Tab-separated table of N, CA and C in Angstrom:
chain	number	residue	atom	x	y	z
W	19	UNK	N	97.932	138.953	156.945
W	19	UNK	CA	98.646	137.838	157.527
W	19	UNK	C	98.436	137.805	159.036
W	20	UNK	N	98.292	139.369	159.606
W	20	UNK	CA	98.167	138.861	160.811
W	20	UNK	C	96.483	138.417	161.490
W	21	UNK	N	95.315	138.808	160.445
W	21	UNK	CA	94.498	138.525	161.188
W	21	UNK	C	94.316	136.789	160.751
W	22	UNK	N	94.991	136.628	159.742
W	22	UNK	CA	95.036	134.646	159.460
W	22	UNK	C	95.625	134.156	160.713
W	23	UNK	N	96.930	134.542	161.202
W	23	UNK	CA	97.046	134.410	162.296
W	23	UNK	C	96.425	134.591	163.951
W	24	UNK	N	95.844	134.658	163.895
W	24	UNK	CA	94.882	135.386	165.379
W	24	UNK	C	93.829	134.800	164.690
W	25	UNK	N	93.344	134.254	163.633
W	25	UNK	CA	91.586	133.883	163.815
W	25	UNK	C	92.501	132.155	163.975
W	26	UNK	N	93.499	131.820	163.235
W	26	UNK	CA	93.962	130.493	163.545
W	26	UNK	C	94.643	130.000	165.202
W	27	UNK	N	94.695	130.914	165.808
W	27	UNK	CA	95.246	131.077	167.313
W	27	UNK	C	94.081	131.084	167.988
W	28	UNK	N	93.190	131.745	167.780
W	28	UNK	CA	91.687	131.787	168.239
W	28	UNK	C	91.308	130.319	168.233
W	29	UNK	N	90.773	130.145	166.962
W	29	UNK	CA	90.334	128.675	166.574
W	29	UNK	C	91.283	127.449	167.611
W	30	UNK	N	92.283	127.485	167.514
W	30	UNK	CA	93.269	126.497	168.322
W	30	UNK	C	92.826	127.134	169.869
W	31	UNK	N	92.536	127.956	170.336
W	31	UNK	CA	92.370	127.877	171.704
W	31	UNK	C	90.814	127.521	172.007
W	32	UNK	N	90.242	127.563	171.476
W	32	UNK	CA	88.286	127.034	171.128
W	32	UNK	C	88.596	125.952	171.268
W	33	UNK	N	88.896	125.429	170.522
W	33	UNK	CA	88.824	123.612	170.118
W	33	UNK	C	89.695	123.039	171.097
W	34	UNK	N	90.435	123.773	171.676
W	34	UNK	CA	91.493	123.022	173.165
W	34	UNK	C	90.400	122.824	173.906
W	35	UNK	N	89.868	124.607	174.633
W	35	UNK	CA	88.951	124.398	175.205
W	35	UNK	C	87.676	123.442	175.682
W	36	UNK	N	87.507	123.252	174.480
W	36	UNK	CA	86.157	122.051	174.699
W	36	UNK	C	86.931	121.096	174.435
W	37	UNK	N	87.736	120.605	174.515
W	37	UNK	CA	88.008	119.056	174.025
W	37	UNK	C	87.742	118.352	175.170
W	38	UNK	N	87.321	117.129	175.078
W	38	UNK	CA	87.064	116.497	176.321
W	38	UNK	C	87.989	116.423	177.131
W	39	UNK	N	88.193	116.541	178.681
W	39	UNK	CA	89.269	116.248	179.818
W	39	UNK	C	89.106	115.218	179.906
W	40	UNK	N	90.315	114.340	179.980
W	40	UNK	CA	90.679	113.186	180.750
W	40	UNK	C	91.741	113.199	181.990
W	41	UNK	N	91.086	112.888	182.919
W	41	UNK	CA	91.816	112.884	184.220
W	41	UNK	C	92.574	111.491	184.541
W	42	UNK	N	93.897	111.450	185.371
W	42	UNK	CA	94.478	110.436	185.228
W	42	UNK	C	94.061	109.489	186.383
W	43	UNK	N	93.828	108.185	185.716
W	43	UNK	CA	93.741	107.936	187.092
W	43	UNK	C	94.370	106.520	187.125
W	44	UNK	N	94.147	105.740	188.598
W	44	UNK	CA	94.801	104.312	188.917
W	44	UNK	C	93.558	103.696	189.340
W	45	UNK	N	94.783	102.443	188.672
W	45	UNK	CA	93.491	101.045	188.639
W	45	UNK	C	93.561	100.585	190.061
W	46	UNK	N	92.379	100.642	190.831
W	46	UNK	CA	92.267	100.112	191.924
W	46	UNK	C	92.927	98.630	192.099
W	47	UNK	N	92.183	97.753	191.120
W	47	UNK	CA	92.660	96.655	191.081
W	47	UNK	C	93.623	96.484	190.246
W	48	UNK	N	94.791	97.370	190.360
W	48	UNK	CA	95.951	96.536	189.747
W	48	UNK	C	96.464	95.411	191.068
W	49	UNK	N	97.369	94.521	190.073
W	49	UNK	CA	97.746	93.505	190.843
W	49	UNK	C	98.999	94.414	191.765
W	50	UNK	N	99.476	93.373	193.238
W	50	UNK	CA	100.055	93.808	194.055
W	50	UNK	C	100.679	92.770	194.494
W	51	UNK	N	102.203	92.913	194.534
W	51	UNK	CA	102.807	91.692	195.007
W	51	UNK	C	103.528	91.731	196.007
W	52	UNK	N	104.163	91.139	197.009
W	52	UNK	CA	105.040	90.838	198.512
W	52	UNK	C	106.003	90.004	197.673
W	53	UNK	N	107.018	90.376	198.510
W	53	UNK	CA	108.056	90.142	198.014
W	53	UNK	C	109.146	89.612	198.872
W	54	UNK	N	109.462	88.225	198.887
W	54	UNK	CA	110.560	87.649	199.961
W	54	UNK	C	111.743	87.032	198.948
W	55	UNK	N	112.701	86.879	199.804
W	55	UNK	CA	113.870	86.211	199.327
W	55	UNK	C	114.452	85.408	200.137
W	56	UNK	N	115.019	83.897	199.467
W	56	UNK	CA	115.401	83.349	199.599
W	56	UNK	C	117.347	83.283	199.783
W	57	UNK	N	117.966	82.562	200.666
W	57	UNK	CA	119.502	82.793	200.399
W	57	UNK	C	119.985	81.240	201.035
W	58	UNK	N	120.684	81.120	199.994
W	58	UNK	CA	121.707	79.484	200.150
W	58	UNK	C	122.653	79.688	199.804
W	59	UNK	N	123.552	79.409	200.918
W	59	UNK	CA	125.091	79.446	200.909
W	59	UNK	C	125.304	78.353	200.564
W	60	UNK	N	126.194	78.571	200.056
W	60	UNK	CA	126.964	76.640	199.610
W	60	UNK	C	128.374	76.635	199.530
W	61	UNK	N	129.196	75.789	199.487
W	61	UNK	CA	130.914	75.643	199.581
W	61	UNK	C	130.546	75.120	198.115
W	62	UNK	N	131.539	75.378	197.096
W	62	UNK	CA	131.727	74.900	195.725
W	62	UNK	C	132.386	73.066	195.738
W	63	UNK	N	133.644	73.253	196.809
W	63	UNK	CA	133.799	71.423	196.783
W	63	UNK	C	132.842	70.382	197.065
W	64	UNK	N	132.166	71.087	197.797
W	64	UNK	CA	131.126	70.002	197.957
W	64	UNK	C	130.108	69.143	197.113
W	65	UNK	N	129.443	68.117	197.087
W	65	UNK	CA	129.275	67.236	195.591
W	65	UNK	C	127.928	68.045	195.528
W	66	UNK	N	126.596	68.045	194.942
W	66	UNK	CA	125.677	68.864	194.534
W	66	UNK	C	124.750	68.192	195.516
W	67	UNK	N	124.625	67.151	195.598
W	67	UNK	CA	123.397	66.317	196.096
W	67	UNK	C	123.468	66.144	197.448
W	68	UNK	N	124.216	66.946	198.184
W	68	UNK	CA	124.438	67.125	199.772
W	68	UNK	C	123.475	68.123	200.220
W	69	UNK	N	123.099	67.433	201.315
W	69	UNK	CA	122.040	68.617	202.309
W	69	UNK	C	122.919	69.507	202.869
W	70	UNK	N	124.033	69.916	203.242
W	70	UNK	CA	124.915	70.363	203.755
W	70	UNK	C	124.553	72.118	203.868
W	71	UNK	N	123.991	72.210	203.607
W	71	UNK	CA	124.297	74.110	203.188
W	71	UNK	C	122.691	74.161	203.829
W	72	UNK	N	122.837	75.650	204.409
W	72	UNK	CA	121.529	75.911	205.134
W	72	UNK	C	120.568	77.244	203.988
W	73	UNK	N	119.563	77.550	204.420
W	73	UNK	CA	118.684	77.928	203.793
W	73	UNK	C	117.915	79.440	204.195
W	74	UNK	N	118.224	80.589	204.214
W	74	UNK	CA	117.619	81.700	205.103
W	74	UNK	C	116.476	82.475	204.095
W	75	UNK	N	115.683	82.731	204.934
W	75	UNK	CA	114.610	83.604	204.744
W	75	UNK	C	114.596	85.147	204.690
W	76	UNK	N	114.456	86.224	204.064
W	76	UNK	CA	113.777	87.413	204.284
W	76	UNK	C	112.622	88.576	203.771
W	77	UNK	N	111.600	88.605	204.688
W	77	UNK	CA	109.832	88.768	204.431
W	77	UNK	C	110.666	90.534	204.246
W	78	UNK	N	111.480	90.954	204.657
W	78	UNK	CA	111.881	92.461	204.596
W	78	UNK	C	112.688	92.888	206.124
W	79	UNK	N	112.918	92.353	206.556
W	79	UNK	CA	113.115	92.077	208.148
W	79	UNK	C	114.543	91.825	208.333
W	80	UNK	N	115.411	91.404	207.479
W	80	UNK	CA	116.520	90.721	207.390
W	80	UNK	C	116.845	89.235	207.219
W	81	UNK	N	117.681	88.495	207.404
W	81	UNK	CA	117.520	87.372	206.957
W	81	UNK	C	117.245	85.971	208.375
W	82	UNK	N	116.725	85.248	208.048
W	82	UNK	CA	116.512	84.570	209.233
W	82	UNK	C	116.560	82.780	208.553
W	83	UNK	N	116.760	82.019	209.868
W	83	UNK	CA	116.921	80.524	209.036
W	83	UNK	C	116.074	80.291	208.804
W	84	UNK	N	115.507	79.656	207.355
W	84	UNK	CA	114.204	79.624	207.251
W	84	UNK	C	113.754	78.114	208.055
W	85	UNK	N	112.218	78.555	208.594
W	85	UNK	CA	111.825	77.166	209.695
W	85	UNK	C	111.824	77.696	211.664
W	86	UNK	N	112.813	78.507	211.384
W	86	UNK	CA	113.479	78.598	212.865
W	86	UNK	C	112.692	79.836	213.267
W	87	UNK	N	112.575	81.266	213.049
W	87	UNK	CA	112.190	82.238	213.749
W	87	UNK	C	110.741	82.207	213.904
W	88	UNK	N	110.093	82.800	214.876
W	88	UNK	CA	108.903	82.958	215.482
W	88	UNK	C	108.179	83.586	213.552
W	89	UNK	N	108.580	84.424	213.585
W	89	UNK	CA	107.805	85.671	212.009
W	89	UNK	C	107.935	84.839	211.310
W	90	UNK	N	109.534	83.959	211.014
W	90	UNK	CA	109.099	83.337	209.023
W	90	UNK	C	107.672	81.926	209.565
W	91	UNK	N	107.870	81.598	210.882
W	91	UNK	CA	107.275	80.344	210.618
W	91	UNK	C	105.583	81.090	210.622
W	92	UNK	N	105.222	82.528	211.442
W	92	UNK	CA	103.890	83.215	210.976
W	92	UNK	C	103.667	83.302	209.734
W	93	UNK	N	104.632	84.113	209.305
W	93	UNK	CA	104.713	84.507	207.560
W	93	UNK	C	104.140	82.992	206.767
W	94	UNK	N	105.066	82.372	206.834
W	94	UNK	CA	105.062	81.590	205.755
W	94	UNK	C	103.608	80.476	206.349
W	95	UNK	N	103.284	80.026	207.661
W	95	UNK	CA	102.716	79.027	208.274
W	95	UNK	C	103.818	78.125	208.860
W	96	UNK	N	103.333	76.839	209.212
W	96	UNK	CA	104.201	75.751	210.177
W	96	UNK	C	105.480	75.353	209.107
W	97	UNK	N	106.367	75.705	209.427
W	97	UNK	CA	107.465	75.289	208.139
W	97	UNK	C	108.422	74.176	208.847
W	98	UNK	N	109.067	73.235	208.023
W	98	UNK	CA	110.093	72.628	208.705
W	98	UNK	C	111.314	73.324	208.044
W	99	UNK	N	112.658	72.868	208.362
W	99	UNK	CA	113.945	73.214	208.041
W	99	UNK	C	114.106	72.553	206.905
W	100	UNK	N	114.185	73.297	205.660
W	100	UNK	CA	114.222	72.439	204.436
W	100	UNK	C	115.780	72.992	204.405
W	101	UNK	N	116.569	72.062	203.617
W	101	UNK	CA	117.886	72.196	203.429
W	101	UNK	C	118.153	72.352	201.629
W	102	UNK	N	117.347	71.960	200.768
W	102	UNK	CA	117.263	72.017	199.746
W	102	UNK	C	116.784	72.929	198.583
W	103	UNK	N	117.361	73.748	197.976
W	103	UNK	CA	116.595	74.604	197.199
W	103	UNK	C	114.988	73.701	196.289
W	104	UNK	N	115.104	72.838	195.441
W	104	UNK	CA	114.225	72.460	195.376
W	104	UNK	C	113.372	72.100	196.580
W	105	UNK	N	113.215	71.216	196.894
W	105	UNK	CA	112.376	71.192	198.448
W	105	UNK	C	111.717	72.873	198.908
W	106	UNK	N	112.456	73.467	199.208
W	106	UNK	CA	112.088	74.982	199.544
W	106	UNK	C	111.408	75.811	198.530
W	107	UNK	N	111.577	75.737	197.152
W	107	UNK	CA	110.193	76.286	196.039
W	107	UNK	C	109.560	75.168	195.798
W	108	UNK	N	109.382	74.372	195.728
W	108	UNK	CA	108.435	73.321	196.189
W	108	UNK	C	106.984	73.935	197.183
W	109	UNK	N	108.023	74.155	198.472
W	109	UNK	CA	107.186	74.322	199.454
W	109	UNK	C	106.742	75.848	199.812
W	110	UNK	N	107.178	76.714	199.188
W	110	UNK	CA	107.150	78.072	198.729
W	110	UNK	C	105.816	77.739	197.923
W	111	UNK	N	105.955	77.248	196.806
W	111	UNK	CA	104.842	77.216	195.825
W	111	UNK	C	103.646	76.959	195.862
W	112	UNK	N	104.137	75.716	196.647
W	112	UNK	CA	102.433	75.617	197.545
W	112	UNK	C	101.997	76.860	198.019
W	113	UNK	N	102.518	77.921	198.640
W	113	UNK	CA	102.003	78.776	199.826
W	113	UNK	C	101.516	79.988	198.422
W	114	UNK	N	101.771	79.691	197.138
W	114	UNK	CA	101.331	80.612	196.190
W	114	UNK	C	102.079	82.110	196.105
W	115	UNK	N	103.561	81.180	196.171
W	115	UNK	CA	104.607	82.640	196.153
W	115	UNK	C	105.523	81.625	194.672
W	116	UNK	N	105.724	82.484	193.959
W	116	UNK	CA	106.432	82.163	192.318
W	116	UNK	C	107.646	82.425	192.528
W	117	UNK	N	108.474	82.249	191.389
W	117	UNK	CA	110.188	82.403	191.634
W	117	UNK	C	110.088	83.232	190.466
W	118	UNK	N	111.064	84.517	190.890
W	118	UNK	CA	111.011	85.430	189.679
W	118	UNK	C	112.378	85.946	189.287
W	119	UNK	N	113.353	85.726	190.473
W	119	UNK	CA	114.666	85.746	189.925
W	119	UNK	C	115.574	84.862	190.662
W	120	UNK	N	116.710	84.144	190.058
W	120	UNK	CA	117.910	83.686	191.056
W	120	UNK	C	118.834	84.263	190.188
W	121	UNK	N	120.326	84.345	191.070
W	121	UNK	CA	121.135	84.745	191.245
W	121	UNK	C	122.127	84.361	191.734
W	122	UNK	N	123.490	84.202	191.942
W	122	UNK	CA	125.087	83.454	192.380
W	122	UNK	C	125.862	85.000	192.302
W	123	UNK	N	125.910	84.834	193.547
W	123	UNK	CA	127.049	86.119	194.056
W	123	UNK	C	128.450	84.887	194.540
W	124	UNK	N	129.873	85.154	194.153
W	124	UNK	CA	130.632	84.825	195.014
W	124	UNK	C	130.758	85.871	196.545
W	125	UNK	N	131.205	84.498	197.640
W	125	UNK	CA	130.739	84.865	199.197
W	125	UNK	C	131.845	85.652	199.433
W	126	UNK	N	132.792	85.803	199.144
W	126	UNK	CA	134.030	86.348	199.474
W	126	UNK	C	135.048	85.443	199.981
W	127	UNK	N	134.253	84.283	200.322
W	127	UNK	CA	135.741	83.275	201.011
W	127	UNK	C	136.057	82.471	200.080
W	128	UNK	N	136.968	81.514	200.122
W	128	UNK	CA	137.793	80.342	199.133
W	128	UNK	C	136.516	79.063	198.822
W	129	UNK	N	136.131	79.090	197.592
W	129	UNK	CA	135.332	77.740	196.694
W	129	UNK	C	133.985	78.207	198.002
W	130	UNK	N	133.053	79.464	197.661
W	130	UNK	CA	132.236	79.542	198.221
W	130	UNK	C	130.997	80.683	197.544
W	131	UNK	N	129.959	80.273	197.231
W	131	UNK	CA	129.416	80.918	196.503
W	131	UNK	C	128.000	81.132	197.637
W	132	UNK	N	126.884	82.236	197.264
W	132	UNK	CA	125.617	82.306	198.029
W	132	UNK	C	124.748	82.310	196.809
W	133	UNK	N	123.776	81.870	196.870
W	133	UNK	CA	122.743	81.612	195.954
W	133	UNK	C	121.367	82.365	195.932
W	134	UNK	N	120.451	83.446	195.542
W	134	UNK	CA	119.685	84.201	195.739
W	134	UNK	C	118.243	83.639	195.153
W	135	UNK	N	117.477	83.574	195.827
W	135	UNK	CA	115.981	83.209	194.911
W	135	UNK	C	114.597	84.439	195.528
W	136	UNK	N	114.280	84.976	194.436
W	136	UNK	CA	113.871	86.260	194.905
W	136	UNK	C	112.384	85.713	194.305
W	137	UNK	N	111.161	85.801	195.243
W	137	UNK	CA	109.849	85.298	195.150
W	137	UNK	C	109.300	86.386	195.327
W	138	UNK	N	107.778	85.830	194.911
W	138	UNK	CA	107.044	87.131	194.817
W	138	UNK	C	104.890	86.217	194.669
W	139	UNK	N	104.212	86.417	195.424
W	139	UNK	CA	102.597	86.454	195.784
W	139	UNK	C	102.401	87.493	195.420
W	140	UNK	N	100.533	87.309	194.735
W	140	UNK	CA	99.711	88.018	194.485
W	140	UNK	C	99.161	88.680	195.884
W	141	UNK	N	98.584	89.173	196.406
W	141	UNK	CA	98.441	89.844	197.227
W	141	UNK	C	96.934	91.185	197.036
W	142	UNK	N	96.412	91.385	198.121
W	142	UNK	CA	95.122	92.588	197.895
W	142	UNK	C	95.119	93.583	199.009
W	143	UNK	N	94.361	94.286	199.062
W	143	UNK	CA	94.430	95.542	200.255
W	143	UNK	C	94.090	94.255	201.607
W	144	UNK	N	93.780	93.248	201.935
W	144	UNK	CA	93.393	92.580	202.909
W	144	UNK	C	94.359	91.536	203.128
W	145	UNK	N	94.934	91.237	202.791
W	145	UNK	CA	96.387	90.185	202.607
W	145	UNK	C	96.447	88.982	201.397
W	146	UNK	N	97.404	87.998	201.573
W	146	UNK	CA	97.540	87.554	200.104
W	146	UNK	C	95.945	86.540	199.519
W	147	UNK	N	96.278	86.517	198.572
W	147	UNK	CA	95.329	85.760	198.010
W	147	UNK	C	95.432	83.964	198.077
């Protein structure tokens, strides 16, 4: 019994031995994405179809009005002050950034909610595509 054992322990360390190695590796070209977010505050009384509520940007930087700072208007190119969530992935979309999540946090104050739209571009080791 014991040399069945030891020629079968043998055999199992042979056949490990040579088995082919595979080393792990990464796909150069996997895809790579940047990642900004969108934020709209809004008051709940207000009727839906009002420009009223403003619109902020953040590339990772913190949040900024979108249109207004020196970086979002680099980042993004020449932007105007869009006041509208549609209007703003609209004009997002063009620039070849997708919408991949929203979100409604209440703001903490009375009939006031913030609105989250979390985007996301393809992107390469040289910048986006």
């Amino acid at each position: 019994m014991k040399h069945f054992f030891l020629a079968t322990l043998t055999l199992l360390l042979f056949l490990s031995a040579t088995a082919p190695s595979q080393a792990q590796t990464t796909n150069a070209n996997a895809a790579r994405y940047e990642y900004c977010e969108l934020l709209k505050t809004d008051f709940l009384t207000t009727p839906r179809k009002t420009k009223g509520s403003d619109i902020f940007v953040d590339f990772g930087f913190g949040y900024e009005k979108l249109g207004e700072s020196d970086f979002a208007k680099r980042e993004v190119g020449k932007m105007e002050v869009l006041s509208t969530p549609l209007s703003t992935l609209n004009y997002m979309g063009k620039l070849g950034w997708e919408l991949v999540q929203v979100y409604s946090l209440p703001n903490g104050q009375k009939n006031q909610q913030s609105t989250h739209m979390l985007l996301r571009r393809l992107t390469t080791a040289s910048g986006p595509k």
